[in-house]
Every structure is written in C-alpha cells, then in structure tokens.
Short mmCIF file of C-alpha atoms in Angstrom, two decimals:
data_model
loop_
_atom_site.label_atom_id
_atom_site.label_comp_id
_atom_site.label_asym_id
_atom_site.label_seq_id
_atom_site.Cartn_x
_atom_site.Cartn_y
_atom_site.Cartn_z
CA MET K 238 -159.81 -139.96 -5.21
CA LYS K 239 -156.45 -139.89 -7.01
CA SER K 240 -156.65 -138.55 -10.57
CA PHE K 241 -154.38 -137.36 -13.36
CA LEU K 242 -155.67 -134.05 -14.67
CA ILE K 243 -154.83 -130.91 -16.62
CA ASP K 244 -155.31 -127.38 -15.28
CA ARG K 245 -154.78 -125.74 -18.67
CA TYR K 246 -154.17 -126.77 -22.26
CA ARG K 247 -150.47 -127.02 -23.05
CA LYS K 248 -148.72 -128.92 -25.84
CA GLY K 249 -146.65 -131.71 -24.34
CA GLY K 250 -147.59 -130.62 -20.82
CA ALA K 251 -147.47 -133.10 -17.95
CA LEU K 252 -150.66 -134.19 -16.22
CA ARG K 253 -150.91 -133.36 -12.53
CA LEU K 254 -151.55 -136.13 -10.02
CA GLY K 255 -154.05 -134.75 -7.55
CA GLU K 256 -157.03 -135.46 -5.31
CA THR K 257 -160.43 -134.83 -6.89
CA PRO K 258 -163.96 -135.56 -5.61
CA GLU K 259 -165.64 -138.76 -6.73
CA PRO K 260 -167.89 -137.98 -9.71
CA ALA K 261 -171.58 -137.42 -9.02
CA LEU K 262 -173.80 -140.45 -9.69
CA ARG K 263 -176.85 -139.61 -11.85
CA ASP K 264 -180.02 -141.72 -11.98
CA ASN K 265 -178.95 -143.53 -15.19
CA ASP K 266 -175.31 -143.93 -14.16
CA VAL K 267 -173.06 -146.73 -12.99
CA MET K 268 -170.12 -145.86 -10.73
CA VAL K 269 -167.12 -147.92 -11.80
CA GLU K 270 -163.98 -148.59 -9.80
CA VAL K 271 -161.28 -148.23 -12.45
CA HIS K 272 -158.94 -151.23 -12.72
CA ALA K 273 -157.29 -150.26 -16.01
CA ALA K 274 -157.43 -147.40 -18.51
CA GLY K 275 -156.41 -147.41 -22.16
CA VAL K 276 -154.23 -144.57 -23.47
CA ASN K 277 -155.06 -143.02 -26.83
CA ALA K 278 -153.63 -140.35 -29.11
CA LEU K 279 -156.91 -138.55 -28.36
CA ASP K 280 -155.73 -138.00 -24.77
CA ASN K 281 -152.63 -136.16 -25.99
CA LYS K 282 -154.67 -134.10 -28.43
CA ILE K 283 -157.13 -133.03 -25.72
CA ARG K 284 -154.22 -132.16 -23.41
CA ASP K 285 -152.61 -130.09 -26.17
CA GLY K 286 -155.84 -128.14 -26.76
CA GLU K 287 -156.41 -129.43 -30.31
CA PHE K 288 -160.11 -130.04 -29.63
CA LYS K 289 -160.88 -127.10 -27.37
CA LEU K 290 -163.17 -125.50 -29.98
CA ILE K 291 -165.29 -128.60 -30.63
CA LEU K 292 -165.02 -130.20 -27.17
CA PRO K 293 -165.39 -127.31 -24.70
CA TYR K 294 -164.30 -129.00 -21.48
CA ARG K 295 -164.33 -127.26 -18.12
CA LEU K 296 -160.87 -127.21 -16.55
CA PRO K 297 -159.37 -128.71 -14.47
CA LEU K 298 -160.10 -131.90 -16.41
CA VAL K 299 -159.38 -135.54 -15.60
CA LEU K 300 -158.19 -137.23 -18.82
CA GLY K 301 -158.80 -140.77 -20.06
CA ASN K 302 -161.15 -142.26 -22.69
CA ASP K 303 -161.03 -146.05 -22.07
CA VAL K 304 -161.89 -148.02 -18.96
CA ALA K 305 -162.29 -151.51 -17.55
CA GLY K 306 -163.37 -152.03 -13.98
CA VAL K 307 -166.02 -153.13 -11.51
CA VAL K 308 -169.41 -151.53 -10.84
CA VAL K 309 -169.58 -150.36 -7.22
CA ARG K 310 -172.84 -148.35 -7.23
CA VAL K 311 -175.77 -147.78 -9.60
CA GLY K 312 -178.25 -144.95 -10.07
CA ALA K 313 -181.96 -145.22 -9.30
CA ASN K 314 -182.97 -145.99 -12.92
CA VAL K 315 -180.23 -148.53 -13.75
CA ARG K 316 -181.50 -152.01 -14.60
CA ARG K 317 -178.78 -153.61 -16.72
CA PHE K 318 -175.94 -153.57 -14.18
CA LYS K 319 -175.43 -154.22 -10.47
CA PRO K 320 -172.56 -153.82 -8.04
CA GLY K 321 -169.88 -156.42 -8.69
CA ASP K 322 -170.35 -156.54 -12.48
CA GLU K 323 -167.13 -156.40 -14.49
CA VAL K 324 -167.56 -153.86 -17.29
CA TYR K 325 -165.69 -151.84 -19.90
CA ALA K 326 -166.53 -148.67 -21.78
CA ARG K 327 -165.57 -145.60 -23.70
CA PRO K 328 -167.25 -142.82 -21.67
CA ALA K 329 -169.29 -140.19 -23.48
CA GLN K 330 -167.02 -137.40 -24.73
CA ASP K 331 -168.42 -134.89 -22.22
CA ARG K 332 -167.83 -137.28 -19.29
CA ILE K 333 -164.31 -138.58 -19.82
CA GLY K 334 -161.94 -139.14 -16.91
CA THR K 335 -160.66 -142.72 -16.71
CA PHE K 336 -157.20 -141.74 -15.40
CA ALA K 337 -158.69 -141.88 -11.91
CA GLU K 338 -159.80 -144.34 -9.26
CA TYR K 339 -163.52 -144.01 -10.09
CA ILE K 340 -165.68 -142.85 -12.99
CA ALA K 341 -169.46 -142.44 -13.36
CA MET K 342 -170.96 -143.25 -16.78
CA ASP K 343 -174.41 -143.59 -18.30
CA GLU K 344 -175.32 -147.28 -18.40
CA ALA K 345 -176.10 -146.88 -22.13
CA ASP K 346 -172.38 -146.37 -22.76
CA VAL K 347 -171.24 -149.44 -20.81
CA ALA K 348 -170.97 -153.14 -21.69
CA ARG K 349 -170.00 -156.26 -19.80
CA LYS K 350 -166.30 -157.04 -20.00
CA PRO K 351 -165.43 -159.95 -22.32
CA GLY K 352 -165.03 -163.02 -20.15
CA ASN K 353 -161.84 -164.11 -21.91
CA LEU K 354 -159.97 -160.83 -21.36
CA SER K 355 -158.15 -159.50 -18.32
CA MET K 356 -158.98 -156.01 -17.06
CA VAL K 357 -155.85 -154.64 -18.72
CA GLU K 358 -156.69 -156.30 -22.04
CA ALA K 359 -160.31 -155.13 -21.88
CA ALA K 360 -159.25 -151.52 -21.21
CA SER K 361 -157.31 -151.54 -24.49
CA MET K 362 -160.43 -152.16 -26.57
CA PRO K 363 -163.39 -149.76 -26.30
CA LEU K 364 -162.29 -146.61 -28.13
CA VAL K 365 -160.40 -148.33 -30.94
CA ALA K 366 -162.94 -151.13 -31.40
CA LEU K 367 -165.87 -148.69 -31.48
CA THR K 368 -163.95 -146.53 -33.97
CA ALA K 369 -163.36 -149.52 -36.25
CA TRP K 370 -167.02 -150.58 -35.90
CA GLN K 371 -168.42 -147.13 -36.61
CA VAL K 372 -166.20 -146.69 -39.67
CA LEU K 373 -166.53 -150.15 -41.22
CA VAL K 374 -170.01 -151.30 -40.15
CA GLU K 375 -171.99 -148.08 -39.66
CA ARG K 376 -170.43 -145.62 -42.09
CA ALA K 377 -168.94 -147.85 -44.82
CA ASN K 378 -171.46 -150.71 -44.60
CA LEU K 379 -168.53 -152.97 -45.52
CA ARG K 380 -169.69 -156.18 -47.17
CA LYS K 381 -168.22 -159.56 -48.02
CA GLY K 382 -165.93 -159.40 -51.04
CA GLN K 383 -165.33 -155.64 -50.89
CA LYS K 384 -161.81 -154.23 -50.74
CA VAL K 385 -160.74 -152.00 -47.87
CA LEU K 386 -157.47 -150.19 -47.18
CA ILE K 387 -156.74 -149.60 -43.50
CA HIS K 388 -153.86 -147.21 -42.89
CA ALA K 389 -151.46 -147.65 -39.97
CA GLY K 390 -152.25 -151.33 -39.54
CA SER K 391 -150.04 -151.73 -36.46
CA GLY K 392 -151.68 -148.87 -34.55
CA GLY K 393 -154.49 -149.05 -32.01
CA VAL K 394 -157.36 -148.63 -34.47
CA GLY K 395 -155.60 -150.43 -37.31
CA THR K 396 -154.97 -153.69 -35.41
CA ILE K 397 -158.65 -154.01 -34.53
CA ALA K 398 -159.99 -152.72 -37.88
CA ILE K 399 -158.02 -155.35 -39.81
CA GLN K 400 -159.55 -158.14 -37.71
CA LEU K 401 -163.07 -156.72 -37.95
CA ALA K 402 -162.82 -156.23 -41.73
CA LYS K 403 -161.66 -159.84 -42.16
CA HIS K 404 -164.56 -161.04 -40.02
CA LEU K 405 -166.91 -159.10 -42.30
CA GLY K 406 -165.45 -160.97 -45.29
CA ALA K 407 -163.55 -158.11 -46.90
CA HIS K 408 -160.25 -158.18 -48.79
CA VAL K 409 -157.95 -156.15 -46.52
CA ALA K 410 -154.89 -154.11 -47.39
CA THR K 411 -152.91 -152.11 -44.87
CA THR K 412 -149.86 -149.87 -44.62
CA THR K 413 -147.17 -150.24 -41.99
CA SER K 414 -143.41 -150.10 -41.49
CA THR K 415 -140.98 -152.95 -42.18
CA ALA K 416 -140.83 -153.90 -38.49
CA ASN K 417 -144.61 -154.48 -38.32
CA VAL K 418 -145.30 -156.36 -41.56
CA ALA K 419 -145.46 -159.74 -39.77
CA LEU K 420 -147.87 -158.37 -37.15
CA ALA K 421 -150.23 -157.02 -39.83
CA LYS K 422 -150.21 -160.36 -41.65
CA SER K 423 -150.88 -162.24 -38.40
CA LEU K 424 -154.01 -160.13 -37.90
CA GLY K 425 -155.35 -161.21 -41.28
CA ALA K 426 -154.27 -158.51 -43.75
CA ASP K 427 -154.25 -159.87 -47.31
CA VAL K 428 -151.89 -157.19 -48.64
CA VAL K 429 -149.34 -155.37 -46.49
CA VAL K 430 -147.64 -152.34 -48.03
CA ASP K 431 -144.36 -151.43 -46.36
CA TYR K 432 -144.42 -147.64 -46.63
CA LYS K 433 -140.63 -147.53 -46.27
CA LYS K 434 -140.29 -149.45 -49.54
CA ASP K 435 -143.42 -148.77 -51.61
CA ASP K 436 -145.95 -146.01 -52.33
CA PHE K 437 -149.33 -147.49 -51.46
CA GLU K 438 -151.15 -145.46 -54.13
CA LYS K 439 -148.99 -147.08 -56.84
CA VAL K 440 -149.51 -150.61 -55.54
CA LEU K 441 -153.25 -150.59 -54.78
CA GLN K 442 -156.28 -149.77 -56.92
CA GLY K 443 -160.00 -150.46 -57.21
CA TYR K 444 -160.76 -150.24 -53.50
CA ASP K 445 -164.23 -149.68 -52.06
CA VAL K 446 -163.26 -148.14 -48.71
CA VAL K 447 -160.25 -146.42 -47.13
CA LEU K 448 -159.96 -145.87 -43.38
CA ASN K 449 -157.51 -143.00 -42.92
CA SER K 450 -155.88 -142.16 -39.60
CA LEU K 451 -152.87 -140.30 -40.94
CA GLY K 452 -152.09 -136.83 -42.27
CA LYS K 453 -153.11 -134.69 -45.24
CA ASP K 454 -150.70 -136.24 -47.78
CA THR K 455 -151.90 -139.78 -47.05
CA LEU K 456 -155.51 -138.61 -47.13
CA GLU K 457 -155.17 -137.11 -50.61
CA LYS K 458 -153.13 -140.02 -51.99
CA SER K 459 -155.85 -142.39 -50.75
CA LEU K 460 -158.18 -141.00 -53.43
CA ASN K 461 -155.96 -142.74 -56.01
CA VAL K 462 -156.72 -146.23 -54.70
CA LEU K 463 -160.51 -145.83 -54.55
CA LYS K 464 -162.86 -146.65 -57.38
CA PRO K 465 -165.76 -144.33 -58.32
CA GLY K 466 -168.46 -144.71 -55.68
CA GLY K 467 -165.84 -145.54 -53.06
CA LYS K 468 -165.72 -144.08 -49.56
CA LEU K 469 -162.83 -142.24 -47.94
CA ILE K 470 -163.47 -142.11 -44.17
CA SER K 471 -160.99 -140.24 -42.02
CA ILE K 472 -160.68 -140.28 -38.24
CA SER K 473 -157.88 -137.70 -38.23
CA GLY K 474 -159.62 -134.89 -40.09
CA PRO K 475 -160.33 -132.53 -41.53
CA PRO K 476 -163.82 -132.31 -39.96
CA ASP K 477 -166.62 -131.87 -42.48
CA PRO K 478 -169.92 -129.90 -42.29
CA ASP K 479 -171.91 -133.03 -41.37
CA PHE K 480 -169.73 -133.57 -38.32
CA ALA K 481 -170.10 -129.92 -37.34
CA ARG K 482 -173.90 -130.22 -37.47
CA GLN K 483 -173.96 -133.50 -35.52
CA ASN K 484 -171.64 -132.00 -32.91
CA GLY K 485 -173.99 -129.05 -32.41
CA SER K 486 -171.31 -126.57 -33.44
CA GLY K 487 -172.34 -122.95 -33.97
CA TRP K 488 -172.66 -121.36 -37.40
CA LEU K 489 -169.15 -119.88 -37.33
CA LEU K 490 -167.52 -123.20 -36.44
CA GLN K 491 -169.60 -124.97 -39.09
CA GLN K 492 -168.26 -122.56 -41.71
CA ALA K 493 -164.69 -123.06 -40.47
CA MET K 494 -165.04 -126.85 -40.82
CA ARG K 495 -166.61 -126.41 -44.26
CA LEU K 496 -163.52 -124.46 -45.32
CA LEU K 497 -161.07 -126.88 -43.69
CA SER K 498 -162.50 -129.83 -45.60
CA PHE K 499 -163.34 -127.98 -48.83
CA GLY K 500 -160.21 -129.12 -50.69
CA ILE K 501 -160.50 -132.84 -49.99
CA ARG K 502 -164.28 -132.84 -50.52
CA LYS K 503 -163.85 -131.13 -53.90
CA LYS K 504 -161.14 -133.58 -55.03
CA ALA K 505 -163.26 -136.52 -53.85
CA ARG K 506 -166.38 -135.24 -55.65
CA ARG K 507 -164.44 -134.87 -58.88
CA ARG K 508 -163.64 -138.60 -58.71
CA LYS K 509 -167.17 -139.56 -57.57
CA ILE K 510 -165.81 -140.59 -54.16
CA GLY K 511 -167.51 -139.84 -50.85
CA TYR K 512 -165.42 -138.16 -48.14
CA SER K 513 -166.47 -138.08 -44.50
CA PHE K 514 -164.89 -137.42 -41.12
CA LEU K 515 -165.75 -139.64 -38.16
CA PHE K 516 -165.31 -138.77 -34.50
CA MET K 517 -166.33 -141.92 -32.70
CA THR K 518 -169.02 -141.84 -30.04
CA ALA K 519 -169.72 -143.92 -26.93
CA ASN K 520 -172.15 -146.80 -27.53
CA GLY K 521 -172.66 -149.65 -25.08
CA GLY K 522 -174.88 -151.57 -27.52
CA GLN K 523 -172.19 -151.67 -30.18
CA LEU K 524 -169.60 -152.55 -27.55
CA ALA K 525 -171.74 -155.52 -26.48
CA GLN K 526 -171.67 -156.77 -30.10
CA ILE K 527 -167.90 -156.33 -30.11
CA THR K 528 -167.76 -158.34 -26.85
CA SER K 529 -169.43 -161.25 -28.67
CA LEU K 530 -166.78 -161.12 -31.42
CA ILE K 531 -163.98 -161.03 -28.84
CA GLU K 532 -165.40 -163.97 -26.89
CA ALA K 533 -165.86 -165.92 -30.16
CA GLY K 534 -162.19 -165.35 -31.02
CA TYR K 535 -162.71 -163.15 -34.09
CA ILE K 536 -161.02 -160.12 -32.51
CA ARG K 537 -158.13 -160.13 -30.04
CA PRO K 538 -156.45 -157.21 -28.30
CA VAL K 539 -152.99 -156.14 -29.40
CA MET K 540 -151.06 -154.47 -26.62
CA ASP K 541 -147.63 -152.91 -26.54
CA ARG K 542 -146.91 -151.83 -22.96
CA VAL K 543 -148.61 -151.60 -19.58
CA PHE K 544 -147.67 -148.74 -17.24
CA PRO K 545 -148.48 -148.43 -13.53
CA PHE K 546 -150.92 -145.65 -12.59
CA GLU K 547 -148.22 -143.38 -11.18
CA LYS K 548 -146.43 -143.45 -14.57
CA THR K 549 -149.44 -142.15 -16.54
CA ASN K 550 -147.36 -139.29 -17.96
CA GLU K 551 -144.76 -141.75 -19.26
CA ALA K 552 -147.57 -143.74 -20.93
CA LEU K 553 -148.84 -140.59 -22.67
CA ASN K 554 -145.31 -139.72 -23.82
CA TYR K 555 -144.83 -143.24 -25.21
CA VAL K 556 -148.10 -143.05 -27.17
CA GLU K 557 -147.01 -139.68 -28.53
CA THR K 558 -143.95 -141.24 -30.18
CA GLY K 559 -146.32 -143.01 -32.58
CA ARG K 560 -144.30 -146.22 -32.30
CA ALA K 561 -146.65 -148.28 -30.15
CA LYS K 562 -147.85 -151.56 -31.64
CA GLY K 563 -151.53 -151.75 -30.78
CA LYS K 564 -152.45 -150.19 -27.45
CA VAL K 565 -150.81 -148.84 -24.32
CA VAL K 566 -152.66 -149.37 -21.04
CA ILE K 567 -152.40 -148.00 -17.50
CA ALA K 568 -152.97 -150.48 -14.66
CA VAL K 569 -154.83 -148.45 -12.02
CA LYS K 570 -155.60 -151.23 -9.54
#
C-alpha cells in the first residue's frame, strides 16, 4: 500500500512516499480503508524526533494520528464493527500510521463516524476532540458556571475546546490574533483577548481552569489568571512525574521529567494551583460520546485546508507555520 513515512528523525525533513505492507490484523482489530487523515502538530514533532525518548517508535515509521474511513475486515474477536461501517479514530500512540491507504486499529479505539459529517470533516476531529474532552471533562471536571481560559482559540484543539466548554455551561475566555477574533466569538467564546493588543494576564482573573497549548512564557503567565484551587493543564509540556509514571517511563526518564517540570510545579504550588501535563490517549468510548455532541449540533468541525494525498508534505509544512484556523486534512481517497 502507498504510505508516507520517515526513515529517520530529522527536523523539517520530508516524508517519503513509498510502498509498505498492509498492517497485520490482530484478533481485536478492525482494518480500515483510509479515506481522510487529519494533520496535527504532533505529526511534525514526531518527525522531528521531539518524542523519541517517550515514544520509542521503530523506524521506518508511517506517520498520521487521525483517520476517517471504512471498515474492510475485522479480527476474530470484533463484535462492534463489520465491513462497510464508516468509522473515525485516533489510533493508539504505538499504532499510528494514518498517512496510508489502510490502517489496523483496536476496536476499542474506534467509533462510528458522525452521520452529519463528511469523511474529510470527520478526519479533522478525533485527536483534537479527544484532547479537549480529556482536559475539560476528565482532568478538569469542568462544571456549569466555572470560568475557563483556552489558549490559541483558533487552533485545532482550541476551536473544539471552546465549543465543548460552552456545552458544559462554562464561561469561556480565549486568546487569539486580531484576524481570528470573529471566529473565536462565533464558536461561543464569551471573552476574546487579542494577544496583539492586550496581555491576557492583565485582562483576566479568577479563573478555575486554563488549557495551555503554547510555550513556557504563556504557561507561567497563566498562573496569574487562576484563583487558588484552580487547575493549569498543559498539552505542550513540560511533562510531569505523573505522566512519566503513566507512560511507563524508566526511572531516569521520570527524574528528567521531574526536573523539567520542577519550576512550574513549584510556582503553581506556591499559589495553591494544580499543574498537570496531558498527552491525550486513544479512546473509542469517549469518541462515541463526542459523536453524539457533533450529531446534536453542539460541536462542529473547523477546517482550514484540504490537501490531496500526494501533497502530504505540503500539508505538514502548512501546519508547521502555526497559522491554520482549525484543522488541516489530507484526502486519501
């Protein structure tokens, strides 16, 4: 099958279009013919080798972390899906590879595609929607009336997180550039801080939760908007000791992550704020709940551009600019 893959880690390196064997189908797997694949900043980071210590992939590696497609075969133990089912998923982190014609995934990681979305639209959702869900619902336990700040409101995670937070009944603030203020408001943000004009930490205060997806400066400034007992949850690092333990990292790597996050954890503790790092995980059950919200109209995809399969490298380069509004998707079929 045709696949886009890397032979070695290299910052900014191009993926190679090559022929690879179809993935093996395990007893609990569904084999999915890929119709569309979402592109994420995570793909660039894996390509660049940023995660090679915590995600020890075997090279060559087919990239891609979002998929929508059709089930073509199922393993002996599969009961929830059958050939012909339209599905979408974020594959488990050790079984990525959606920039290809086929992918095999555990049925526990897969959900039925929302009936009101096209394949391309559906492929834009799994990773960012699961990230938003796991931050706001699982980790933050966001409740009606609470105040949440979602950074980068026009990005892939931000566009979905704003909608989910509003559905949960929260008061939502977000940061974005002048060009994207209207988009953030259209998604339901109550307060939109244009970072080109205002410093968010001077405008906002008394927040219960911050979802950070930006760098170290934004992470530390976010402490200023949280009230005591608030939660600062970052999806861009630094990893904390809890993540290292959950990830099964060795003692040495656990100590490295402890040191990396020591500064922000200390500053957060001083203000009675909880800091945690979240690396989202595949979860078909949660994705099925997200499907219900999409079909009910509470969450809609926000897409910037669609690239043909042969222009996968151009799609990755566009995502790397950081200027995409919502998601970029590759049409495979």
